């Protein structure tokens, strides 16, 4: 997935100061930042992705120009900070500057992002690369078209995006959201439309995808053809297969209007790949009906 290239024109880097830290559960910490110039009133956020750049201890945050990605890449790797991708859980445009909230997963073997979230405190700064006020939106994958029935599925890293999508959907939408989480303590309140059922799946020590994969396949009446374990090997790369983009280099036809059920699936990449194989290759779902997104890779540090 080259999200950086696709989001560069409308996203700009801003200094974001922590204004709130709330340990929500065993594995989620909610952090609110100042977000100067970010966001456009009246536009839904859905699964809007953003980039966060965390400082390397002992080094200041870099000064980035508007052509932020090129200027960041030109800096020495060991001091320029560490970039990761996150979702917007909430955006409050009623304050000046705006306030943007991210729900961080505190995962085992924490990388720089999870480690930073563990110690975050008010006043600390990071760089936030997010859509600026009035800019054309980019970095949103949720695109149900004319569908009024949706299936959302993801692990804990996708829970913030699923929650945001649910809270941005209109009241007439129907469907189900499956969210696999580490423990029952990680079940968080979501203000979902009345026609959307939210099913939390605490895996309690089992491997990623152990509960989510059969729940999604069972809901769609799909029989798993293979019996490969969910996360046997790290996936080759983050899978990113949407109606308009293919990380596998597959031919992407002109997106067709979709009036059927729309499926949005995100989380650990090999789990997502497995679901894609079952739903598209074995079950024959049309690619206009489904977005599959690897959000992280078991055993592999992300690069931004
Ligand atoms: C579009 C998009 C939106 C995302 N939104 C969110 C979000 O809102 N909240 C959120 O918490 N994450 C989100 N993620 C996932 C997040 O970017 C990754 O989990 C990232 O790897 C965390 O960086 P790190 O520095 O902590 O770990 P890395 O340095 O990337 O990895 C270090 C080690 O931790 C492992 N690891 C990484 N994440 C997890 C995990 N969740 N569980 C178990 N092991 C893990 C890796 O496999 C590796 O072994 C999103 C990703 C994408 C692509």
Short mmCIF file of C-alpha atoms and ligand atoms in Angstrom, two decimals:
data_model
loop_
_atom_site.label_atom_id
_atom_site.label_comp_id
_atom_site.label_asym_id
_atom_site.label_seq_id
_atom_site.Cartn_x
_atom_site.Cartn_y
_atom_site.Cartn_z
CA UNK A 1 0.00 0.00 0.00
CA UNK A 2 1.46 3.35 -0.95
CA UNK A 3 -0.88 5.53 1.10
CA UNK A 4 1.73 8.23 1.31
CA UNK A 5 1.76 8.91 -2.42
CA UNK A 6 -2.00 8.89 -2.62
CA UNK A 7 -2.58 11.25 0.29
CA UNK A 8 0.24 13.77 -0.28
CA UNK A 9 -1.57 16.53 -2.20
CA UNK A 10 -4.29 17.34 0.36
CA UNK A 11 -2.53 16.48 3.61
CA UNK A 12 -0.14 18.83 5.37
CA UNK A 13 2.05 18.33 8.46
CA UNK A 14 1.14 20.21 11.63
CA UNK A 15 2.56 20.19 15.16
CA UNK A 16 0.01 18.47 17.38
CA UNK A 17 0.19 18.76 21.16
CA UNK A 18 -1.35 16.16 23.46
CA UNK A 19 -4.27 17.65 25.40
CA UNK A 20 -5.81 14.47 26.81
CA UNK A 21 -4.83 10.88 27.60
CA UNK A 22 -7.48 8.37 28.62
CA UNK A 23 -6.63 4.72 29.29
CA UNK A 24 -9.88 3.24 28.01
CA UNK A 25 -9.28 -0.47 28.58
CA UNK A 26 -6.59 -3.11 28.88
CA UNK A 27 -5.43 -2.54 25.26
CA UNK A 28 -6.74 0.88 24.17
CA UNK A 29 -5.49 4.35 25.06
CA UNK A 30 -7.38 7.38 23.70
CA UNK A 31 -5.19 10.40 22.99
CA UNK A 32 -6.51 13.81 21.97
CA UNK A 33 -4.29 16.30 20.12
CA UNK A 34 -4.56 19.88 19.00
CA UNK A 35 -4.98 19.77 15.22
CA UNK A 36 -4.54 23.25 13.73
CA UNK A 37 -6.18 23.68 10.32
CA UNK A 38 -7.37 20.06 10.12
CA UNK A 39 -10.80 18.96 8.90
CA UNK A 40 -13.71 20.42 6.97
CA UNK A 41 -17.05 21.02 8.70
CA UNK A 42 -19.94 18.87 7.44
CA UNK A 43 -17.83 16.12 5.89
CA UNK A 44 -17.94 12.58 7.28
CA UNK A 45 -14.69 11.10 8.54
CA UNK A 46 -15.43 7.38 8.08
CA UNK A 47 -12.08 5.50 7.94
CA UNK A 48 -9.96 8.56 7.17
CA UNK A 49 -6.33 7.57 7.57
CA UNK A 50 -3.70 9.93 8.86
CA UNK A 51 0.04 9.80 9.42
CA UNK A 52 1.65 10.45 12.78
CA UNK A 53 5.37 11.15 13.17
CA UNK A 54 6.72 10.36 16.64
CA UNK A 55 9.98 11.94 17.86
CA UNK A 56 13.10 9.87 18.40
CA UNK A 57 14.02 10.32 22.10
CA UNK A 58 16.70 13.00 22.45
CA UNK A 59 15.97 14.58 19.06
CA UNK A 60 13.60 17.42 18.16
CA UNK A 61 10.72 16.89 15.76
CA UNK A 62 11.74 17.81 12.21
CA UNK A 63 10.56 20.98 10.46
CA UNK A 64 8.65 19.80 7.40
CA UNK A 65 7.66 21.86 4.41
CA UNK A 66 4.34 21.55 2.58
CA UNK A 67 6.00 18.93 0.34
CA UNK A 68 6.29 17.06 3.60
CA UNK A 69 7.00 13.53 2.41
CA UNK A 70 10.00 14.44 0.26
CA UNK A 71 11.41 16.69 2.99
CA UNK A 72 10.93 13.97 5.63
CA UNK A 73 12.54 11.27 3.43
CA UNK A 74 15.57 13.53 2.85
CA UNK A 75 16.33 13.66 6.61
CA UNK A 76 18.65 11.15 8.39
CA UNK A 77 16.61 8.04 9.20
CA UNK A 78 17.84 7.71 12.78
CA UNK A 79 16.76 11.19 13.89
CA UNK A 80 13.82 12.25 11.66
CA UNK A 81 11.18 10.48 13.74
CA UNK A 82 9.06 7.41 13.11
CA UNK A 83 5.95 7.51 10.92
CA UNK A 84 2.91 5.27 11.39
CA UNK A 85 -0.65 5.23 10.02
CA UNK A 86 -3.70 5.71 12.27
CA UNK A 87 -7.43 6.46 11.99
CA UNK A 88 -9.33 9.46 13.27
CA UNK A 89 -11.63 8.34 16.08
CA UNK A 90 -13.08 11.82 16.56
CA UNK A 91 -12.57 15.36 15.28
CA UNK A 92 -13.93 18.36 17.16
CA UNK A 93 -14.06 21.40 14.90
CA UNK A 94 -15.89 23.47 17.50
CA UNK A 95 -12.67 24.52 19.22
CA UNK A 96 -9.76 26.61 17.94
CA UNK A 97 -7.51 24.86 17.16
CA UNK A 98 -9.51 21.73 16.28
CA UNK A 99 -9.03 18.64 18.43
CA UNK A 100 -8.37 15.23 16.94
CA UNK A 101 -8.65 11.96 18.82
CA UNK A 102 -6.86 8.69 18.07
CA UNK A 103 -7.47 5.35 19.80
CA UNK A 104 -4.08 3.59 20.09
CA UNK A 105 -3.85 -0.18 20.51
CA UNK A 106 -1.30 -1.07 23.21
CA UNK A 107 0.06 -4.25 21.71
CA UNK A 108 2.70 -6.75 22.83
CA UNK A 109 6.19 -6.24 21.36
CA UNK A 110 5.36 -2.51 21.10
CA UNK A 111 6.94 -0.59 18.27
CA UNK A 112 7.72 3.14 18.47
CA UNK A 113 4.05 4.18 18.10
CA UNK A 114 2.59 1.90 20.78
CA UNK A 115 5.54 2.67 23.09
CA UNK A 116 4.97 6.40 22.62
CA UNK A 117 1.24 6.01 23.36
CA UNK A 118 2.05 4.11 26.58
CA UNK A 119 3.98 7.09 27.98
CA UNK A 120 2.05 9.98 26.37
CA UNK A 121 1.26 12.95 28.58
CA UNK A 122 -0.33 16.38 28.02
CA UNK A 123 2.02 18.89 26.43
CA UNK A 124 4.04 16.37 24.41
CA UNK A 125 4.17 17.02 20.66
CA UNK A 126 4.12 14.87 17.55
CA UNK A 127 3.63 15.70 13.86
CA UNK A 128 0.19 15.00 12.45
CA UNK A 129 -0.31 14.68 8.70
CA UNK A 130 -4.02 14.96 8.05
CA UNK A 131 -6.49 16.51 5.59
CA UNK A 132 -6.49 20.29 5.75
CA UNK A 133 -9.61 22.43 5.95
CA UNK A 134 -11.30 22.76 2.55
CA UNK A 135 -9.03 20.20 0.85
CA UNK A 136 -10.51 17.45 -1.29
CA UNK A 137 -10.87 14.41 0.92
CA UNK A 138 -8.43 11.59 0.25
CA UNK A 139 -7.44 8.65 2.39
CA UNK A 140 -11.02 7.45 2.93
CA UNK A 141 -11.67 3.91 1.64
CA UNK A 142 -15.21 3.38 2.97
CA UNK A 143 -17.34 3.79 -0.17
CA UNK A 144 -20.61 1.82 -0.03
CA UNK A 145 -22.07 3.59 -3.07
CA UNK A 146 -25.81 3.01 -3.22
CA UNK A 147 -25.67 0.00 -0.86
CA UNK A 148 -27.89 0.32 2.21
CA UNK A 149 -26.62 -2.90 3.79
CA UNK A 150 -23.02 -3.14 5.02
CA UNK A 151 -20.74 -5.68 6.67
CA UNK A 152 -17.82 -4.18 8.61
CA UNK A 153 -15.15 -6.49 10.00
CA UNK A 154 -11.84 -5.88 11.68
CA UNK A 155 -9.52 -6.53 14.57
CA UNK A 156 -8.64 -4.02 17.32
CA UNK A 157 -6.55 -1.82 15.00
CA UNK A 158 -9.64 -1.39 12.81
CA UNK A 159 -11.98 -0.83 15.77
CA UNK A 160 -11.47 2.98 15.79
CA UNK A 161 -12.24 3.22 12.05
CA UNK A 162 -15.27 0.91 12.38
CA UNK A 163 -16.56 2.97 15.31
CA UNK A 164 -16.14 6.20 13.35
CA UNK A 165 -17.86 4.72 10.26
CA UNK A 166 -20.77 3.53 12.40
CA UNK A 167 -21.13 6.94 14.03
CA UNK A 168 -21.03 8.71 10.64
CA UNK A 169 -23.59 6.44 8.93
CA UNK A 170 -27.15 7.59 8.37
CA UNK A 171 -30.05 6.10 10.37
CA UNK A 172 -31.40 3.98 7.46
CA UNK A 173 -28.34 1.79 6.99
CA UNK A 174 -28.57 -1.86 8.06
CA UNK A 175 -25.98 -4.56 8.60
CA UNK A 176 -23.49 -5.94 11.05
CA UNK A 177 -20.06 -5.00 12.40
CA UNK A 178 -17.71 -7.74 13.66
CA UNK A 179 -14.87 -6.46 15.87
CA UNK A 180 -12.28 -8.88 17.23
CA UNK A 181 -10.58 -7.56 20.38
CA UNK A 182 -7.95 -9.01 22.75
CA UNK A 183 -10.15 -9.28 25.88
CA UNK A 184 -13.75 -8.56 26.99
CA UNK A 185 -12.37 -5.48 28.80
CA UNK A 186 -11.64 -3.92 25.37
CA UNK A 187 -15.30 -3.66 24.39
CA UNK A 188 -15.91 0.09 23.91
CA UNK A 189 -19.12 2.10 23.55
CA UNK A 190 -20.12 2.92 19.95
CA UNK A 191 -23.09 5.05 18.98
CA UNK A 192 -24.20 2.85 16.04
CA UNK A 193 -27.35 3.38 13.94
CA UNK A 194 -30.31 1.26 15.15
CA UNK A 195 -30.17 -1.06 12.12
CA UNK A 196 -26.50 -1.94 12.67
CA UNK A 197 -25.69 -4.85 14.97
CA UNK A 198 -22.26 -4.67 16.64
CA UNK A 199 -20.73 -8.06 17.54
CA UNK A 200 -17.61 -7.92 19.72
CA UNK A 201 -15.38 -10.99 19.56
CA UNK A 202 -12.88 -11.21 22.46
CA UNK A 203 -10.25 -13.73 21.40
CA UNK A 204 -8.82 -14.20 24.89
CA UNK A 205 -5.35 -15.41 23.94
CA UNK A 206 -6.21 -17.12 20.66
CA UNK A 207 -4.41 -16.13 17.44
CA UNK A 208 -5.51 -13.06 15.48
CA UNK A 209 -8.46 -13.86 13.23
CA UNK A 210 -9.45 -17.03 15.11
CA UNK A 211 -12.87 -15.58 15.89
CA UNK A 212 -13.26 -12.96 13.19
CA UNK A 213 -12.65 -15.20 10.17
CA UNK A 214 -15.33 -17.82 10.96
CA UNK A 215 -17.77 -15.14 12.14
CA UNK A 216 -17.57 -13.25 8.82
CA UNK A 217 -17.63 -16.40 6.70
CA UNK A 218 -20.49 -17.86 8.72
CA UNK A 219 -22.51 -14.67 8.35
CA UNK A 220 -22.09 -14.80 4.57
CA UNK A 221 -22.70 -18.54 4.39
CA UNK A 222 -19.22 -19.20 3.00
CA UNK A 223 -17.51 -22.51 3.66
CA UNK A 224 -13.74 -22.21 4.11
CA UNK A 225 -12.10 -24.29 1.37
CA UNK A 226 -8.63 -24.49 2.97
CA UNK A 227 -7.76 -25.15 6.60
CA UNK A 228 -4.62 -23.01 6.74
CA UNK A 229 -4.01 -21.50 10.21
CA UNK A 230 -4.88 -17.78 10.28
CA UNK A 231 -1.39 -16.36 10.82
CA UNK A 232 1.02 -19.16 9.86
CA UNK A 233 3.59 -16.85 8.18
CA UNK A 234 3.90 -13.08 7.93
CA UNK A 235 2.01 -11.89 4.85
CA UNK A 236 4.34 -10.82 2.03
CA UNK A 237 3.12 -7.21 2.29
CA UNK A 238 0.09 -5.28 3.45
CA UNK A 239 -2.84 -6.36 1.34
CA UNK A 240 -4.82 -3.38 -0.03
CA UNK A 241 -7.53 -4.43 -2.42
CA UNK A 242 -10.39 -1.99 -2.90
CA UNK A 243 -12.81 -1.39 -5.76
CA UNK A 244 -10.36 1.16 -7.20
CA UNK A 245 -6.88 -0.05 -6.15
CA UNK A 246 -4.96 -3.33 -6.14
CA UNK A 247 -1.74 -3.79 -4.14
CA UNK A 248 -1.36 -7.15 -5.89
CA UNK A 249 -1.25 -5.43 -9.26
CA UNK A 250 -4.51 -7.02 -10.39
CA UNK A 251 -6.46 -5.47 -13.22
CA UNK A 252 -8.85 -2.97 -11.62
CA UNK A 253 -11.94 -2.46 -13.75
CA UNK A 254 -13.75 0.86 -13.73
CA UNK A 255 -15.63 0.78 -10.37
CA UNK A 256 -19.25 -0.20 -10.97
CA UNK A 257 -22.20 1.17 -9.03
CA UNK A 258 -22.82 -1.20 -6.14
CA UNK A 259 -26.35 -1.66 -4.86
CA UNK A 260 -25.67 -4.95 -3.08
CA UNK A 261 -24.24 -5.47 0.40
CA UNK A 262 -20.96 -3.58 0.80
CA UNK A 263 -18.14 -5.25 2.76
CA UNK A 264 -15.30 -3.39 4.52
CA UNK A 265 -12.61 -5.62 6.08
CA UNK A 266 -9.40 -4.49 7.80
CA UNK A 267 -6.82 -5.74 10.28
CA UNK A 268 -3.83 -8.05 10.43
CA UNK A 269 -2.72 -8.57 6.83
CA UNK A 270 -2.61 -12.37 6.60
CA UNK A 271 -6.08 -12.58 8.19
CA UNK A 272 -7.40 -10.09 5.65
CA UNK A 273 -5.70 -11.98 2.81
CA UNK A 274 -7.33 -15.20 3.94
CA UNK A 275 -10.77 -13.59 4.07
CA UNK A 276 -10.21 -12.12 0.63
CA UNK A 277 -9.33 -15.49 -0.79
CA UNK A 278 -12.46 -17.03 0.68
CA UNK A 279 -14.83 -14.21 -0.29
CA UNK A 280 -13.55 -13.21 -3.72
CA UNK A 281 -11.79 -16.27 -5.10
CA UNK A 282 -13.94 -19.02 -3.54
CA UNK A 283 -17.30 -17.28 -3.00
CA UNK A 284 -17.17 -15.00 -6.06
CA UNK A 285 -17.93 -11.62 -4.43
CA UNK A 286 -17.49 -8.83 -6.98
CA UNK A 287 -14.60 -6.47 -6.14
CA UNK A 288 -16.98 -3.49 -6.43
CA UNK A 289 -18.66 -4.80 -3.25
CA UNK A 290 -15.67 -5.14 -1.00
CA UNK A 291 -12.61 -3.36 0.40
CA UNK A 292 -9.85 -5.50 2.02
CA UNK A 293 -7.17 -3.60 3.92
CA UNK A 294 -4.14 -4.88 5.81
CA UNK A 295 -3.56 -2.49 8.72
CA UNK A 296 -0.45 -4.22 10.14
CA UNK A 297 1.64 -7.35 9.72
CA UNK A 298 2.30 -9.92 12.41
CA UNK A 299 6.03 -9.88 13.23
CA UNK A 300 6.88 -6.95 10.94
CA UNK A 301 7.47 -3.29 11.90
CA UNK A 302 5.63 -0.86 9.66
CA UNK A 303 7.47 1.81 7.67
CA UNK A 304 4.85 4.54 7.79
C1 LIG B 1 -5.12 2.80 7.44
C2 LIG B 1 -4.64 2.33 8.82
C3 LIG B 1 -5.31 2.75 9.95
C4 LIG B 1 -4.88 2.33 11.23
N1 LIG B 1 -5.55 2.77 12.33
C5 LIG B 1 -5.12 2.41 13.57
C6 LIG B 1 -5.75 2.93 14.76
O1 LIG B 1 -6.65 3.77 14.69
N2 LIG B 1 -5.29 2.48 15.97
C7 LIG B 1 -4.23 1.58 16.06
O2 LIG B 1 -3.84 1.23 17.19
N3 LIG B 1 -3.63 1.09 14.95
C8 LIG B 1 -4.03 1.50 13.72
N4 LIG B 1 -3.38 1.02 12.61
C9 LIG B 1 -2.34 0.00 12.80
C10 LIG B 1 -0.98 0.57 13.21
O3 LIG B 1 -0.50 1.45 12.19
C11 LIG B 1 0.00 -0.62 13.39
O4 LIG B 1 -0.44 -1.46 14.42
C12 LIG B 1 1.45 -0.19 13.61
O5 LIG B 1 2.26 -1.31 13.34
C13 LIG B 1 1.74 0.27 15.04
O6 LIG B 1 3.07 0.74 15.05
P1 LIG B 1 4.13 0.35 16.19
O7 LIG B 1 5.24 1.33 16.02
O8 LIG B 1 3.44 0.26 17.50
O9 LIG B 1 4.59 -1.11 15.80
P2 LIG B 1 5.61 -1.58 14.59
O10 LIG B 1 6.96 -0.96 14.80
O11 LIG B 1 4.96 -1.29 13.31
O12 LIG B 1 5.68 -3.12 14.86
C14 LIG B 1 6.42 -3.68 15.95
C15 LIG B 1 5.88 -5.08 16.24
O13 LIG B 1 4.55 -4.97 16.74
C16 LIG B 1 3.67 -5.81 16.02
N5 LIG B 1 2.35 -5.17 16.00
C17 LIG B 1 1.99 -4.02 15.40
N6 LIG B 1 0.70 -3.74 15.64
C18 LIG B 1 0.24 -4.75 16.42
C19 LIG B 1 -1.03 -5.04 17.01
N7 LIG B 1 -2.08 -4.23 16.87
N8 LIG B 1 -1.15 -6.19 17.74
C20 LIG B 1 -0.10 -7.02 17.92
N9 LIG B 1 1.13 -6.78 17.40
C21 LIG B 1 1.29 -5.66 16.65
C22 LIG B 1 4.31 -5.94 14.64
O14 LIG B 1 3.87 -7.12 14.01
C23 LIG B 1 5.79 -5.97 15.00
O15 LIG B 1 6.18 -7.27 15.37
C24 LIG B 1 -3.78 1.45 11.34
C25 LIG B 1 -3.09 1.06 10.19
C26 LIG B 1 -3.52 1.49 8.93
C27 LIG B 1 -2.76 1.04 7.70
#
